[in-house]
XYZ file of C-alpha atoms in Angstrom:
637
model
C 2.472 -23.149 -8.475
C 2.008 -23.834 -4.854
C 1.557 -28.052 -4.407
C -0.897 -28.744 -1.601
C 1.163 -31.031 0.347
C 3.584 -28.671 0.642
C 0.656 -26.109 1.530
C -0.658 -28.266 4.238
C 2.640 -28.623 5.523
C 2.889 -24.799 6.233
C -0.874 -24.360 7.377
C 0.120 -27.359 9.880
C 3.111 -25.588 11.300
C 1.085 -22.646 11.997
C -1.480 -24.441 13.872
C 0.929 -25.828 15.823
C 2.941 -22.281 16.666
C -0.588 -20.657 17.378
C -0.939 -21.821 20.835
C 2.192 -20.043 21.895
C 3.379 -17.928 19.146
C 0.278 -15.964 17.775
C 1.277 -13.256 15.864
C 1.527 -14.100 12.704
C 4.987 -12.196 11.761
C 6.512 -14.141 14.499
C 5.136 -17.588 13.353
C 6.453 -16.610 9.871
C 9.759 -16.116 11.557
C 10.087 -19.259 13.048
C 9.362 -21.778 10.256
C 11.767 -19.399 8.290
C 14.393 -20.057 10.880
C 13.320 -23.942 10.865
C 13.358 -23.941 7.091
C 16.891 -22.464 6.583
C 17.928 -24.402 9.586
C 17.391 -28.004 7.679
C 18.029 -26.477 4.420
C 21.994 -26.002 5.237
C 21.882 -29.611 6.946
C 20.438 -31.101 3.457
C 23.319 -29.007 1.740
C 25.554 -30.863 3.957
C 24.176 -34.271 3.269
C 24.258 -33.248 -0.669
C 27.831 -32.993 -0.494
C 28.382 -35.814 1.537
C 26.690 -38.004 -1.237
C 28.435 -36.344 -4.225
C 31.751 -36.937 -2.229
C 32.241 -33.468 -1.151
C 32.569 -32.032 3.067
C 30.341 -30.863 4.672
C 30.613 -26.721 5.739
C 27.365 -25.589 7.285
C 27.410 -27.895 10.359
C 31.232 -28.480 11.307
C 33.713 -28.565 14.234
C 31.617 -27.510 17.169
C 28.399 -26.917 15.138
C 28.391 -30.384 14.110
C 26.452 -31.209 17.294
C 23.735 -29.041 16.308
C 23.246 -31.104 12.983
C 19.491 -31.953 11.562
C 19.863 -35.028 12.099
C 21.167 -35.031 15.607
C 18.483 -32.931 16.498
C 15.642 -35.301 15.798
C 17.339 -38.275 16.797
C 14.506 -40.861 18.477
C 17.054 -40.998 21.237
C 16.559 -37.367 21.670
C 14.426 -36.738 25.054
C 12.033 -33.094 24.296
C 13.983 -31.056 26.788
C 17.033 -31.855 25.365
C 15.866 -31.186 21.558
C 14.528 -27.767 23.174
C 18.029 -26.697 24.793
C 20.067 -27.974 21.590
C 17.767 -26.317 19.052
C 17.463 -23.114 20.719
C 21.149 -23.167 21.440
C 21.648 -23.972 18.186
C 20.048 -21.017 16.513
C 21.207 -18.281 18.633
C 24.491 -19.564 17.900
C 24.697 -19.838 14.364
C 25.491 -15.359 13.739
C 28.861 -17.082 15.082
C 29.286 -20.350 12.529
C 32.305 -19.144 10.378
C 31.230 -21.667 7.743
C 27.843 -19.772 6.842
C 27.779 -17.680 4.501
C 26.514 -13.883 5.453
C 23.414 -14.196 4.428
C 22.556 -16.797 6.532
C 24.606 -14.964 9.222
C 21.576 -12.285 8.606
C 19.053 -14.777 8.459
C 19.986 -16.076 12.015
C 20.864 -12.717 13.540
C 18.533 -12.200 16.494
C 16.918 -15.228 16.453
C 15.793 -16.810 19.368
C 12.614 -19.436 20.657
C 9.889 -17.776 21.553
C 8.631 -20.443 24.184
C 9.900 -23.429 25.557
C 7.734 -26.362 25.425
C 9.353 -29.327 24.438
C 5.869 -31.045 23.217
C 4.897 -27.585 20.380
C 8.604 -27.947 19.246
C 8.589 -31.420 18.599
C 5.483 -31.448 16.832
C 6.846 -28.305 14.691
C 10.003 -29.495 13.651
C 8.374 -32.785 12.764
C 6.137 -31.050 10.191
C 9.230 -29.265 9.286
C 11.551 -32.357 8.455
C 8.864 -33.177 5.787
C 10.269 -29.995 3.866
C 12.359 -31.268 0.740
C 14.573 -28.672 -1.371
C 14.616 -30.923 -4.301
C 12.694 -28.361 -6.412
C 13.561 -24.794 -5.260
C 10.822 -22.982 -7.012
C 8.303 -25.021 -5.360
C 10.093 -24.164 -2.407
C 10.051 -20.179 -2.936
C 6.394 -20.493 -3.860
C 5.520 -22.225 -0.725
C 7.593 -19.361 1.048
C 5.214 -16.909 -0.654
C 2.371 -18.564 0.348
C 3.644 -18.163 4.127
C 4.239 -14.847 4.117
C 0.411 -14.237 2.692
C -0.697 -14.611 5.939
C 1.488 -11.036 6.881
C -2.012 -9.325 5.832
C -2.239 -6.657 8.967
C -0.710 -3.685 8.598
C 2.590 -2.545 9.842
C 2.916 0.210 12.202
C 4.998 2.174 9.399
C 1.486 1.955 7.381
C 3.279 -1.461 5.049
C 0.808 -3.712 4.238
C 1.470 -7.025 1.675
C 0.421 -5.797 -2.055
C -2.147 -8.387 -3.187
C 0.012 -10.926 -6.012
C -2.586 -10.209 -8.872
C -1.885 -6.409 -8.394
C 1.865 -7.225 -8.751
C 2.023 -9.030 -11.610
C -0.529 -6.697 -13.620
C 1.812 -3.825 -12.820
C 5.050 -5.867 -14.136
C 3.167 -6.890 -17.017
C 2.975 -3.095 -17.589
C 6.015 -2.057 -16.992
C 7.608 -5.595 -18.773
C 11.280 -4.991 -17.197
C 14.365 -6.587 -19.123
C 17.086 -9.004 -18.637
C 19.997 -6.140 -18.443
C 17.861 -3.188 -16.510
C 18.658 -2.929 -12.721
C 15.144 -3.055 -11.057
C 14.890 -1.825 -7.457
C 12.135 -1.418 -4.803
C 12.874 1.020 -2.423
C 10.469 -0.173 0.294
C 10.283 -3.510 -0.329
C 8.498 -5.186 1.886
C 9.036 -9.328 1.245
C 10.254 -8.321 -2.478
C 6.968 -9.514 -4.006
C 7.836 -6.819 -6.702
C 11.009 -8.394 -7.166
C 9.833 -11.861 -7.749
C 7.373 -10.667 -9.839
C 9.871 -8.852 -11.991
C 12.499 -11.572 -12.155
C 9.740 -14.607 -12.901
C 8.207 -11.895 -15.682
C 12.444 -12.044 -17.100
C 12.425 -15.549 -17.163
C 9.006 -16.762 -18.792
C 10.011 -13.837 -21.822
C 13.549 -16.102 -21.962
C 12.082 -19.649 -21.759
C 11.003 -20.874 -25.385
C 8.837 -23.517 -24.250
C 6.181 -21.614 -22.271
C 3.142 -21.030 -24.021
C 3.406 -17.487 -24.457
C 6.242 -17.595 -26.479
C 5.738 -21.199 -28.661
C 5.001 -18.628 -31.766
C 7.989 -16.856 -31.078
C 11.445 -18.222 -32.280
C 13.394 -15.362 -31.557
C 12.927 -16.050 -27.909
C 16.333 -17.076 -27.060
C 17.293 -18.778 -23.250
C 19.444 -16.924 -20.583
C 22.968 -18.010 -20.554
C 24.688 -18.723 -17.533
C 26.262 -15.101 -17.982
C 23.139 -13.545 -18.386
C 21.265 -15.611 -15.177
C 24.780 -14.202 -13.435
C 24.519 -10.851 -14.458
C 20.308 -10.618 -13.510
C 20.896 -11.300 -10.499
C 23.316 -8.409 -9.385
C 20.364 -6.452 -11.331
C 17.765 -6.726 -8.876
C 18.332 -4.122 -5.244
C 15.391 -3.578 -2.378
C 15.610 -1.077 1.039
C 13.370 -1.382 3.836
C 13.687 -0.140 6.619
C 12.243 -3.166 9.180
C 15.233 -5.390 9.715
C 12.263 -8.058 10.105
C 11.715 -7.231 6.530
C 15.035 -7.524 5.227
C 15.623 -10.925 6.279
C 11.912 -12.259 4.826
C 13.232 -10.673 1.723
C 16.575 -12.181 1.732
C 15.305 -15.734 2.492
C 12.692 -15.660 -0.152
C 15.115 -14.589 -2.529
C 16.982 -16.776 -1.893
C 14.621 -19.567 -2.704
C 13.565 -18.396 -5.758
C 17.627 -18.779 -6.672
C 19.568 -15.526 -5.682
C 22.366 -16.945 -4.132
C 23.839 -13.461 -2.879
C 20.334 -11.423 -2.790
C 21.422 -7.229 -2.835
C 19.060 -6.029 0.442
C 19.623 -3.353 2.784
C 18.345 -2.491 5.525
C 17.941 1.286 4.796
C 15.504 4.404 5.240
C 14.784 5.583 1.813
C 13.637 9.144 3.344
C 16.385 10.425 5.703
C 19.331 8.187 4.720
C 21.750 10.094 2.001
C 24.291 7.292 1.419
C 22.824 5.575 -1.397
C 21.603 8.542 -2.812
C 23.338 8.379 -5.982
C 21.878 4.643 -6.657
C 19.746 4.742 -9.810
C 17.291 2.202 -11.057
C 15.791 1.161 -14.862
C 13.068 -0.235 -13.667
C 11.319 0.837 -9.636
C 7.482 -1.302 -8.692
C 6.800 -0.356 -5.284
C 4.201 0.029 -2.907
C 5.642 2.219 -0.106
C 3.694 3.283 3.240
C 1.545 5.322 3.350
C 1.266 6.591 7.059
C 3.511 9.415 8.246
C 4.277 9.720 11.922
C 2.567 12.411 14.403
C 4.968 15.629 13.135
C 5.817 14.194 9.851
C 8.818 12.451 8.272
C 12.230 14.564 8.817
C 13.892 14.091 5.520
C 17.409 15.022 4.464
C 17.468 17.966 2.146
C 18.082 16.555 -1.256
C 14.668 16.033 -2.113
C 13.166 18.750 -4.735
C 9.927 18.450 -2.599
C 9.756 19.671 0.739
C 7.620 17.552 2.308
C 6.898 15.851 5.680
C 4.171 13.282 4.219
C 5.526 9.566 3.705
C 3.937 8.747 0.215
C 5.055 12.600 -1.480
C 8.764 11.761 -0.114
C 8.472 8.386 -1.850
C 7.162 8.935 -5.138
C 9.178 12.158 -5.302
C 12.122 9.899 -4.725
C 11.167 7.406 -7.035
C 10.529 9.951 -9.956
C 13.996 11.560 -9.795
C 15.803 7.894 -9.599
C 14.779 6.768 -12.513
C 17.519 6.752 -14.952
C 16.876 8.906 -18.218
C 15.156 6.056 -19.675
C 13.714 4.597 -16.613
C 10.141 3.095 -15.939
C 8.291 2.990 -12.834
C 4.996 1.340 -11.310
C 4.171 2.872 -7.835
C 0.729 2.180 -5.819
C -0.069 5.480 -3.986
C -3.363 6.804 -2.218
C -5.915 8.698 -3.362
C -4.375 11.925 -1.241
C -1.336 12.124 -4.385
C -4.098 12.119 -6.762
C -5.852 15.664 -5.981
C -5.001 16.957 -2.558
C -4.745 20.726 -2.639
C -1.604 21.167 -0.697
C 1.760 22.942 -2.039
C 3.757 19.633 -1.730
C 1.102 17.294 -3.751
C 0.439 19.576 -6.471
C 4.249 20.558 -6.572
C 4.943 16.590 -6.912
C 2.164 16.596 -9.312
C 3.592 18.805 -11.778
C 6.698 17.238 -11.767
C 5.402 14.358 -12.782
C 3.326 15.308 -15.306
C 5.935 17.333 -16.955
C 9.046 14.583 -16.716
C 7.676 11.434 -16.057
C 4.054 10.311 -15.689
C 2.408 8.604 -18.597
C -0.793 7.112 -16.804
C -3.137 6.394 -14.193
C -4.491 3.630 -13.209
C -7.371 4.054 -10.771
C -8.358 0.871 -8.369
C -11.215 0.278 -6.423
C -11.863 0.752 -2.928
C -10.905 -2.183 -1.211
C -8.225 -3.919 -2.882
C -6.407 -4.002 0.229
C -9.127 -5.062 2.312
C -9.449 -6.688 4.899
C -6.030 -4.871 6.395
C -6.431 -1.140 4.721
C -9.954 0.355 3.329
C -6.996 2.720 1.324
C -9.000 3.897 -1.818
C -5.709 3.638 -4.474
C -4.014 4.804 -7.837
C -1.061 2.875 -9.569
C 1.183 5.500 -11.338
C 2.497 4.409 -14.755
C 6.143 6.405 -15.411
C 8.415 6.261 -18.360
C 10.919 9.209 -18.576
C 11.640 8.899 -22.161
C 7.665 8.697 -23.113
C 7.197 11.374 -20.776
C 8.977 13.737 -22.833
C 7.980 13.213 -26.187
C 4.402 12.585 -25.245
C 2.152 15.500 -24.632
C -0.911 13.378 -23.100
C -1.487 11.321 -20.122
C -3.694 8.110 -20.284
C -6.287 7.679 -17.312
C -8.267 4.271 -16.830
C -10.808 2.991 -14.010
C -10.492 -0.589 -12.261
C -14.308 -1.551 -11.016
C -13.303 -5.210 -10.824
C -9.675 -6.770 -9.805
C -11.491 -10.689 -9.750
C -12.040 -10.301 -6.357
C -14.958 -9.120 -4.098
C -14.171 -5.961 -2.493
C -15.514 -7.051 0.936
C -13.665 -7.873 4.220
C -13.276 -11.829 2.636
C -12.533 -10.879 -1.373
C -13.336 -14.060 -2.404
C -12.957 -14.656 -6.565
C -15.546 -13.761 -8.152
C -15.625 -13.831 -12.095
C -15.930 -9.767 -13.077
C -12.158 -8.528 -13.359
C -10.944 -5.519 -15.953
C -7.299 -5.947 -14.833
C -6.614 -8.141 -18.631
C -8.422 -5.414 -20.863
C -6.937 -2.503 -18.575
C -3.286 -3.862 -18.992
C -4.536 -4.353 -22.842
C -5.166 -1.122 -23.759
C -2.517 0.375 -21.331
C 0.110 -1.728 -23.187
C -1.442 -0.359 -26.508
C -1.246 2.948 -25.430
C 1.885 2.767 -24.241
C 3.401 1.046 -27.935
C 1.905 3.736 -29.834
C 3.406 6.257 -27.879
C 6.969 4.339 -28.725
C 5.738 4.149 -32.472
C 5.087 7.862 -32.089
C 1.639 6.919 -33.159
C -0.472 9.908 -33.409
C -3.120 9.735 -30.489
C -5.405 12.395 -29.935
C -8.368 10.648 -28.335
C -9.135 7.065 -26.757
C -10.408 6.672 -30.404
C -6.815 5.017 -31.237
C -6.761 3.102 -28.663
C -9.760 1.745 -29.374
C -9.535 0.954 -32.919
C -6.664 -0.698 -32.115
C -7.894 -3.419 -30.095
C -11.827 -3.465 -31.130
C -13.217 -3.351 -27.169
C -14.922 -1.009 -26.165
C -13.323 0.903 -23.685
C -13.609 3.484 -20.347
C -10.266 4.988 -21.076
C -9.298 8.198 -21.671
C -6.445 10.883 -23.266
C -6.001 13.839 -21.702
C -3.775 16.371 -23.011
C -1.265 18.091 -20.208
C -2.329 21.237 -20.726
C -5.882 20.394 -19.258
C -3.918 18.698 -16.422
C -2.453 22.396 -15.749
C -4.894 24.983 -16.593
C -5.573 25.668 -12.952
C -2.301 24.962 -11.539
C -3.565 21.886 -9.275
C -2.559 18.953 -12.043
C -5.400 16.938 -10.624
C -5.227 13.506 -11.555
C -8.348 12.459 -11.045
C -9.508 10.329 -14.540
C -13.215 12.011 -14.057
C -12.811 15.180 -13.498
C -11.368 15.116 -17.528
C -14.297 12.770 -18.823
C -16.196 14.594 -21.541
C -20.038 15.026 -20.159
C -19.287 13.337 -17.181
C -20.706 14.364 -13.561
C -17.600 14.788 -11.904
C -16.076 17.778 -14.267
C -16.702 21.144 -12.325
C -18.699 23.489 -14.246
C -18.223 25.999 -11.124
C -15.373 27.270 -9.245
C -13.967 25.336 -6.388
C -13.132 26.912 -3.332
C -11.661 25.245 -0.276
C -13.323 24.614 2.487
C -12.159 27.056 5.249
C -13.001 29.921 2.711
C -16.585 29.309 3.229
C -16.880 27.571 6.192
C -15.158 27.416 9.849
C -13.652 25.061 11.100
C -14.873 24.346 14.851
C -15.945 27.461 15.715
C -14.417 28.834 19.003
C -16.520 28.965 22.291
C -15.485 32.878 23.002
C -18.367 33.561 20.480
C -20.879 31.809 23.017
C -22.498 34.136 25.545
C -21.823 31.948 28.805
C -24.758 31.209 31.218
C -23.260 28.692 33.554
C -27.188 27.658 34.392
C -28.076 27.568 30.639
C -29.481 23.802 28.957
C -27.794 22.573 25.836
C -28.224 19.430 24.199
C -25.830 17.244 24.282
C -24.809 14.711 21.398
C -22.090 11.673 22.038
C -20.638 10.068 18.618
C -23.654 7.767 18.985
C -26.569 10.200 18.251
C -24.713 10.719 14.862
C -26.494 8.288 12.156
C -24.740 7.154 9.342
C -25.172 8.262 6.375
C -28.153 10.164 7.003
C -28.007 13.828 7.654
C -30.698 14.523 10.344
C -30.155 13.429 14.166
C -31.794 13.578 17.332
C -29.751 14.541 20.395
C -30.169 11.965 22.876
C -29.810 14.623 26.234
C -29.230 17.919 27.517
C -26.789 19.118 30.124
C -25.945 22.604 32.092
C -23.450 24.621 29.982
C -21.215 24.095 33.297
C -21.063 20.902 32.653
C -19.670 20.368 29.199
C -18.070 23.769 28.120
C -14.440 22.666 28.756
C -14.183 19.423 28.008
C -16.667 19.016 24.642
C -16.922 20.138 21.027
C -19.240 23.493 20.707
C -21.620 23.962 17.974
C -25.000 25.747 17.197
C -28.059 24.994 14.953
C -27.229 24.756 11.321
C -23.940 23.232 11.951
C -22.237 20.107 9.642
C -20.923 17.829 12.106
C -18.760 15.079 10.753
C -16.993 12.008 12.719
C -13.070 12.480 12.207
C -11.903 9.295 14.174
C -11.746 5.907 12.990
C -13.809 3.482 12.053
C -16.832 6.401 12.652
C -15.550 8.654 9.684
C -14.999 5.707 7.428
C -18.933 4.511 8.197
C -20.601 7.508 7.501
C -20.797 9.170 10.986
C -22.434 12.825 9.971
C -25.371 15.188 9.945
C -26.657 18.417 10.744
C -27.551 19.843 13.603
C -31.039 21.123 14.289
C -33.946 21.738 16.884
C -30.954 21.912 19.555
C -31.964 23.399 23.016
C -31.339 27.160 22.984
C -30.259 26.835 19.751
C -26.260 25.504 21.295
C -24.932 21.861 21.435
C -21.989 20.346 23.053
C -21.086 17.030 21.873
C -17.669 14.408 20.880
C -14.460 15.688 20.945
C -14.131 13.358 17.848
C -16.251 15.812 15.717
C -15.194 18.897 13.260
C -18.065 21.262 13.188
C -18.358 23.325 9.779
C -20.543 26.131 10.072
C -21.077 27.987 7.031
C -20.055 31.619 6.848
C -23.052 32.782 4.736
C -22.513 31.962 0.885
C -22.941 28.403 0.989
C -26.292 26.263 2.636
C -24.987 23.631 5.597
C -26.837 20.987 3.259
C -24.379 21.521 0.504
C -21.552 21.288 2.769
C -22.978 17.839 4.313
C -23.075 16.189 0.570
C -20.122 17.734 -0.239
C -18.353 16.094 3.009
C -19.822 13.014 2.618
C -18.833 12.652 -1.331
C -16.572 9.700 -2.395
C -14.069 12.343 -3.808
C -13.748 13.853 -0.068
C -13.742 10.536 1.888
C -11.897 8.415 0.496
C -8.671 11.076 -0.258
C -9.087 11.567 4.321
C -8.694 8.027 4.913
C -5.540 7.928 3.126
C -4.099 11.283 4.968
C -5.174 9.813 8.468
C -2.690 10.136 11.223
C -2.202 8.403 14.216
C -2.132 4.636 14.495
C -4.039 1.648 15.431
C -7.741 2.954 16.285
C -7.315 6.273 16.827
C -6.205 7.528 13.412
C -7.792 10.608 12.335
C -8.519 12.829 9.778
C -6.214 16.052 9.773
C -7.767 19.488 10.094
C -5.810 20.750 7.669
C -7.148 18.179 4.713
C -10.756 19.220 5.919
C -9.902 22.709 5.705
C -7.989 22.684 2.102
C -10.733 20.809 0.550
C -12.019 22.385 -2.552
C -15.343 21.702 -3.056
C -17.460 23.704 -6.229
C -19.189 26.596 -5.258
C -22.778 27.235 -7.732
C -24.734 30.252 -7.468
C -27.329 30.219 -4.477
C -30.154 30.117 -6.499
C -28.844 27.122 -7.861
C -27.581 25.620 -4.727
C -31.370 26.055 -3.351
C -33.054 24.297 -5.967
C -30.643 21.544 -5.242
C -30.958 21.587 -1.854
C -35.161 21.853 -2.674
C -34.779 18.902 -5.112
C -32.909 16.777 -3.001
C -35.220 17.059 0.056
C -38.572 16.820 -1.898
C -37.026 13.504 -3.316
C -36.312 12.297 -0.107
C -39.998 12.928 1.056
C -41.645 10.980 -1.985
């Protein structure tokens, strides 16, 4: 656990970087640089004491030593020159091993006042290495503050959502365990800390046990080798390799490496894959080699598709993917759906909206494989995280509700009785078996493929529950177009339309009021056309993601002209505009777009083809009027 000396130390160096360094992956590289810097000069001074030589800071480097460095002698221009030297040199010290040749490869000093660097590597020459788990925590801790999100759609996986899923998934001492995106290997140090508390007799959670037996040196040798991670940021890889380093892997396996068009490692199988890979595909797609089963351009099918088949025959996996893998209607996701319900997938594990706030609003699903389960198992478990033990807001501060402990309860129960061959045919078993109640459920495979889409959506499959469609579902462009082309206007140059910026739109409230009215000269080449009756919906971000909607009425000449941010759905006869609104504005439809938005930073939007492959259910008029009569006389009371 994190001491708070050693936490004030850190927050201090950041303060002090701020001023001139402040992004915060950049301030995370320097004190990384700093820290590895002093580290090999304590090695030295180690071996000096125990009568050995030193080999980090020799020959020419020797100048550059610790020590030298913050001699009192030393004037602040001269500590600036001979540090900064120093670690653009040290790719070229023969005595350092490669990894530290990695570590240092690139690095330079970001400013030059001699005042900030004096002041930082003060702070940093209180660092000890004395205890080098408190020192990989503390590296943790430091890269917690690289919360934004990448521009490859990365974002840091909150701890407590780590360590549930390698409770889960409970990876052992002789299984090679790999993250293919990894990030700063948080999966990794969850999954080798999870190794060592099941080998160390004296921690609490074994004192009952006595066949918990210590790893030998052989075995800490051997775990080691066990443990791979790709990414493809080089920034990445060398935040991984330091912090696995400090948590003991003295020759950490990570590679710089894209998962998705890169072939050579191909052939590199895993017992054990946690990931959480990006989600965010680039404008046109990913461009994948062609040894994928799916064919697919989108980021998070490629990943889990290439997770799935790298599995070994016994493998396990625990992979955090949006809501769009879940039930989008597209040839890829239900292809990659089926496939995984028919060789791999076990459960689903549905969390709430805002775990990954306040850096991605991503509504998300952890996927539970196990190939060997898989196949003798003809049912796949679904369960529903309200709580995580954190508010869901911008802040999440702790708060006492959390159902991650009874969730990974009854998922490890359901998971042992599918090992026991235990007969389960309803949540029933589950239940008896640990006296809770519980919000699970068993769903047999063939429900999953009745209709071809293997939707994996927990409620649609809940006995009685709202969210199972009674009527057919039909997609959204079969009953609706999509922004209607102008050619079907009659054009009167002098004619008065109303005009509606993304402002007029309310949110969350389905009537508006235009705000003005133009000359159809003025906006019919430049703005989005629509007519009375009309669904508009916001398709840019943040607008879509607050509720930006409505439709439009009591326009001038019955024509609008509005945002070029909009999609206008007009219906095509069989379906009321006010169905299509609540159908548009439906968690089920919202929160699968903000996970297929493309684009990046603010001007992400929703694709046209997600709005127009939307299935939405589709009840007889008569009873889609008395819905649409209930639902406004409600409103009025």
């Amino acid at each position: 656990m994190l001491d708070t000396d050693t936490k004030r130390r850190i927050d201090t160096a950041r303060d002090i970087l701020v001023g001139k360094v402040p992004d915060p992956k950049s301030q995370v590289e320097q004190i990384t640089i700093a820290l590895i810097y002093k580290f090999m000069d304590d090695l030295d001074a180690e071996a000096e004491e125990l009568g050995g030589k030193r080999k980090f800071f020799t020959k020419e480097f020797a100048r550059y030593g610790w020590a030298k460095l913050m001699s009192p002698g030393l004037g602040g221009h001269e500590m600036l020159g001979l540090y900064g030297e120093g670690i653009t040199k040290m790719p070229q010290n023969p005595g350092i091993p490669p990894l530290f040749r990695d570590i240092f490869k690139n690095a330079y000093l970001p400013y030059r006042d001699p005042a900030t660097l004096k002041a930082f590597l003060k702070i940093i020459d209180e660092f000890t290495y004395d205890h080098s788990e408190r020192l990989g925590d503390a590296f943790e801790y430091l890269l917690s503050v690289l919360g934004s999100q990448g521009d490859a759609g990365q974002f840091r996986t909150p701890r407590h959502i780590i360590d549930f899923m390698v409770e889960v998934i409970a990876p052992q001492k002789g299984e090679t365990i790999l993250d293919p995106a990894c990030g700063t290997a948080g999966f990794l140090i969850s999954a080798y800390k999870h190794i060592l508390k099941r080998h160390d007799p004296s921690h609490p959670s074994n004192k009952s046990d006595r066949s918990v037996k210590p790893l030998t040196p052989d075995d800490r040798g051997r775990l080691a080798k066990n443990f791979r991670g790709y990414d493809i940021s080089p920034d990445m890889v060398r935040l991984s390799l330091v912090n696995l380093y400090l948590h003991g892997f003295t020759d950490p396996h990570i590679y710089e490496y894209d998962t998705l068009t890169s072939e050579e490692r191909w052939n590199e199988f895993a017992d054990v894959i946690l990931a959480n890979p990006p989600f965010m595909s680039p404008k046109g797609g990913i461009k994948p080699h062609r040894r994928f089963s799916i064919q697919a351009k989108r980021s998070e099918v490629l990943f889990v598709d290439y997770m799935a088949e790298h599995l070994t025959p016994t493998g396990r996996a625990g992979i955090i993917v949006p809501e769009g893998i879940i039930f989008q209607s597209q040839t890829a996701y239900k292809e990659l759906r089926k496939i995984l319900v028919e060789n791999a997938l076990v459960a689903v594990v549905s969390l709430p909206a805002g775990c990954f706030n306040p850096y991605s609003g991503v509504k998300t699903s952890i996927l539970i494989l196990d190939k060997s389960l898989a196949r003798q198992s003809d049912t796949i478990a679904f369960f529903k995280v309200e709580n995580d033990g954190f508010g869901l807001g911008a802040q999440r501060r702790a708060i006492e509700k959390n159902d991650l402990p009874q969730v990974q309860a009854e998922l490890t129960a359901y998971l042992q009785a599918l090992r026991t061959q235990a007969p389960i045919k309803s949540i029933q078993s589950i239940k008896s078996i640990l006296s809770i109640q519980s919000t699970a459920q068993i769903v047999p495979k063939e429900k999953l493929a009745a209709n071809g889409d293997y939707n994996l959506s927990g409620e649609r499959y809940r006995e009685g529950g709202a969210k199972t469609h009674i009527f057919p579902l039909v997609k959204l462009s079969e009953v609706c177009t999509v922004n209607p082309r102008k050619s079907q206007l009659a054009e009167k140059p002098e004619t008065r339309v109303s005009f509606v910026p993304m402002a007029d739109l309310n949110e969350h409230r389905i009537s508006f009021q235009p705000s003005g009215s133009k000359q159809l000269s003025e906006v019919s080449a430049s703005y989005t056309y629509f007519e009375d009756n009309d669904v508009l919906l916001a398709k840019v971000r943040p607008c879509f993601e607050n509720g930006k909607a409505g439709i439009a009425r009591g326009l001038l000449n019955g024509i609008g002209f509005g945002s070029s941010e909009f999609y206008v759905l007009r219906s095509n006869g069989p379906i009321l505009p006010e169905w299509v609104y609540f159908c548009v504005m439906h968690p089920l439809f919202r929160d699968a777009a903000v996970a297929q938005m493309t684009g990046t930073g603010g001007l992400q939007r929703v694709p046209r083809d997600y709005v127009e492959n939307f299935q939405i259910p589709l009840p007889p008029r008569r009873c889609r009027r008395r819905s649409w009569r209930r639902s406004r006389a409600t409103r009025k009371s």
